[in-house]
PDB file of C-alpha atoms in Angstrom:
ATOM      1  CA  ASP A   1      -2.611  19.732  28.753  1.00 84.00           C
ATOM      2  CA  GLY A   2      -5.044  22.421  29.843  1.00 88.00           C
ATOM      3  CA  LYS A   3      -2.171  24.636  31.020  1.00 92.00           C
ATOM      4  CA  GLY A   4      -0.237  24.674  27.748  1.00 90.00           C
ATOM      5  CA  GLN A   5       2.284  21.991  28.711  1.00 89.00           C
ATOM      6  CA  LEU A   6       3.283  19.846  25.726  1.00 86.00           C
ATOM      7  CA  LEU A   7       2.774  16.132  26.235  1.00 82.00           C
ATOM      8  CA  ASN A   8       4.759  13.310  24.676  1.00 80.00           C
ATOM      9  CA  THR A   9       2.535  10.770  22.940  1.00 81.00           C
ATOM     10  CA  ASN A  10       3.449   7.480  21.349  1.00 84.00           C
ATOM     11  CA  ALA A  11       2.427   7.746  17.687  1.00 87.00           C
ATOM     12  CA  ASP A  12       2.447   3.948  17.281  1.00 89.00           C
ATOM     13  CA  THR A  13      -0.133   3.604  20.043  1.00 89.00           C
ATOM     14  CA  VAL A  14      -2.298   6.404  18.643  1.00 92.00           C
ATOM     15  CA  ALA A  15      -2.189   4.856  15.153  1.00 93.00           C
ATOM     16  CA  GLN A  16      -3.042   1.459  16.649  1.00 94.00           C
ATOM     17  CA  ALA A  17      -6.092   2.825  18.443  1.00 95.00           C
ATOM     18  CA  ILE A  18      -7.387   4.481  15.291  1.00 96.00           C
ATOM     19  CA  ALA A  19      -6.769   1.363  13.174  1.00 97.00           C
ATOM     20  CA  VAL A  20      -8.480  -0.924  15.685  1.00 97.00           C
ATOM     21  CA  GLY A  21     -11.419   1.458  15.966  1.00 97.00           C
ATOM     22  CA  LEU A  22     -11.880   1.575  12.203  1.00 97.00           C
ATOM     23  CA  SER A  23     -11.420  -2.178  11.747  1.00 97.00           C
ATOM     24  CA  SER A  24     -14.992  -2.856  12.861  1.00 95.00           C
ATOM     25  CA  LEU A  25     -16.192  -0.833   9.867  1.00 97.00           C
ATOM     26  CA  TYR A  26     -13.498  -1.332   7.229  1.00 97.00           C
ATOM     27  CA  ASP A  27     -10.771  -3.711   6.075  1.00 96.00           C
ATOM     28  CA  VAL A  28      -7.882  -1.847   7.720  1.00 97.00           C
ATOM     29  CA  GLN A  29      -4.165  -2.191   7.133  1.00 97.00           C
ATOM     30  CA  LEU A  30      -1.777  -0.214   9.344  1.00 97.00           C
ATOM     31  CA  VAL A  31       1.621   0.931   8.044  1.00 96.00           C
ATOM     32  CA  TYR A  32       4.389   2.028  10.396  1.00 93.00           C
ATOM     33  CA  CYS A  33       7.192   3.909   8.640  1.00 92.00           C
ATOM     34  CA  PHE A  34      10.562   4.632  10.181  1.00 87.00           C
ATOM     35  CA  GLU A  35      14.192   5.099   9.158  1.00 90.00           C
ATOM     36  CA  LEU A  36      14.877   1.443   8.196  1.00 91.00           C
ATOM     37  CA  LYS A  37      13.371  -0.694   5.420  1.00 94.00           C
ATOM     38  CA  GLY A  38      11.622  -2.875   8.006  1.00 94.00           C
ATOM     39  CA  VAL A  39      12.501  -5.317  10.771  1.00 96.00           C
ATOM     40  CA  LEU A  40      16.017  -6.493   9.989  1.00 95.00           C
ATOM     41  CA  LYS A  41      17.495  -9.924  10.647  1.00 95.00           C
ATOM     42  CA  ASP A  42      20.929  -8.246  10.791  1.00 95.00           C
ATOM     43  CA  ILE A  43      21.061  -4.578  11.760  1.00 90.00           C
ATOM     44  CA  GLN A  44      24.324  -4.253   9.796  1.00 94.00           C
ATOM     45  CA  GLN A  45      22.616  -5.452   6.589  1.00 96.00           C
ATOM     46  CA  PRO A  46      19.942  -2.913   5.523  1.00 95.00           C
ATOM     47  CA  ASP A  47      18.434  -5.368   3.019  1.00 96.00           C
ATOM     48  CA  SER A  48      17.985  -8.232   5.517  1.00 97.00           C
ATOM     49  CA  VAL A  49      14.298  -7.398   6.008  1.00 97.00           C
ATOM     50  CA  ILE A  50      12.233 -10.131   7.657  1.00 97.00           C
ATOM     51  CA  PRO A  51       9.188 -10.484   5.377  1.00 97.00           C
ATOM     52  CA  GLU A  52       6.682 -11.769   7.947  1.00 97.00           C
ATOM     53  CA  ILE A  53       6.571 -12.103  11.730  1.00 97.00           C
ATOM     54  CA  ASN A  54       3.953 -13.893  13.807  1.00 97.00           C
ATOM     55  CA  ALA A  55       3.783 -14.151  17.606  1.00 96.00           C
ATOM     56  CA  SER A  56       5.887 -17.316  17.939  1.00 97.00           C
ATOM     57  CA  TYR A  57       8.548 -16.054  15.517  1.00 98.00           C
ATOM     58  CA  PHE A  58       8.640 -12.766  17.426  1.00 98.00           C
ATOM     59  CA  GLU A  59       9.412 -14.660  20.642  1.00 97.00           C
ATOM     60  CA  GLN A  60      12.225 -16.512  18.856  1.00 97.00           C
ATOM     61  CA  LEU A  61      13.629 -13.245  17.476  1.00 97.00           C
ATOM     62  CA  LYS A  62      13.649 -11.752  20.984  1.00 96.00           C
ATOM     63  CA  THR A  63      15.287 -14.844  22.480  1.00 96.00           C
ATOM     64  CA  ASP A  64      17.955 -14.823  19.772  1.00 96.00           C
ATOM     65  CA  GLY A  65      18.595 -11.102  20.341  1.00 95.00           C
ATOM     66  CA  ILE A  66      17.697 -10.247  16.747  1.00 95.00           C
ATOM     67  CA  VAL A  67      15.043  -7.762  17.858  1.00 95.00           C
ATOM     68  CA  SER A  68      15.718  -5.602  20.878  1.00 92.00           C
ATOM     69  CA  LYS A  69      15.306  -2.151  22.355  1.00 91.00           C
ATOM     70  CA  GLY A  70      12.682   0.004  20.617  1.00 87.00           C
ATOM     71  CA  MET A  71      11.741  -2.675  18.102  1.00 90.00           C
ATOM     72  CA  ILE A  72      10.236  -4.882  20.827  1.00 94.00           C
ATOM     73  CA  PRO A  73       7.369  -2.514  21.748  1.00 90.00           C
ATOM     74  CA  LYS A  74       6.820  -1.711  18.047  1.00 90.00           C
ATOM     75  CA  LEU A  75       6.361  -5.409  17.248  1.00 95.00           C
ATOM     76  CA  GLU A  76       4.270  -6.045  20.371  1.00 95.00           C
ATOM     77  CA  ASN A  77       2.036  -3.193  19.274  1.00 93.00           C
ATOM     78  CA  ALA A  78       1.786  -4.588  15.727  1.00 95.00           C
ATOM     79  CA  LEU A  79       0.893  -8.092  16.913  1.00 97.00           C
ATOM     80  CA  GLU A  80      -1.733  -6.743  19.320  1.00 96.00           C
ATOM     81  CA  THR A  81      -3.192  -4.631  16.523  1.00 96.00           C
ATOM     82  CA  VAL A  82      -3.688  -7.701  14.325  1.00 97.00           C
ATOM     83  CA  ALA A  83      -5.120  -9.658  17.260  1.00 97.00           C
ATOM     84  CA  ARG A  84      -7.675  -6.881  17.736  1.00 96.00           C
ATOM     85  CA  GLY A  85      -9.027  -7.047  14.191  1.00 96.00           C
ATOM     86  CA  VAL A  86      -6.712  -5.109  11.881  1.00 97.00           C
ATOM     87  CA  ALA A  87      -6.064  -7.149   8.725  1.00 97.00           C
ATOM     88  CA  LYS A  88      -2.356  -6.426   8.394  1.00 96.00           C
ATOM     89  CA  VAL A  89       0.445  -4.330   9.871  1.00 97.00           C
ATOM     90  CA  THR A  90       3.443  -3.382   7.753  1.00 96.00           C
ATOM     91  CA  ILE A  91       6.639  -1.988   9.248  1.00 95.00           C
ATOM     92  CA  CYS A  92       8.755  -0.239   6.639  1.00 93.00           C
TER      93      CYS A  92
END
């Protein structure tokens, strides 16, 4: 802030805003990278990556408890990004 206080920002949200802004001019794909290979069907199996998630499948994954905690806002953000014009979001 203006007084030198550090602020915590959500990098996913910042990246989303930039991607959405550029999507009116370019074919944009957003890539989120984190410590896992992607969204996992089984957190104990690092190779159980779910290859594609749409809004209805996301709801099922939440209901089944497969996605939880910090992955929920990450996926909500990704789905909103696509709904707002970004061609594709990859989580890896």
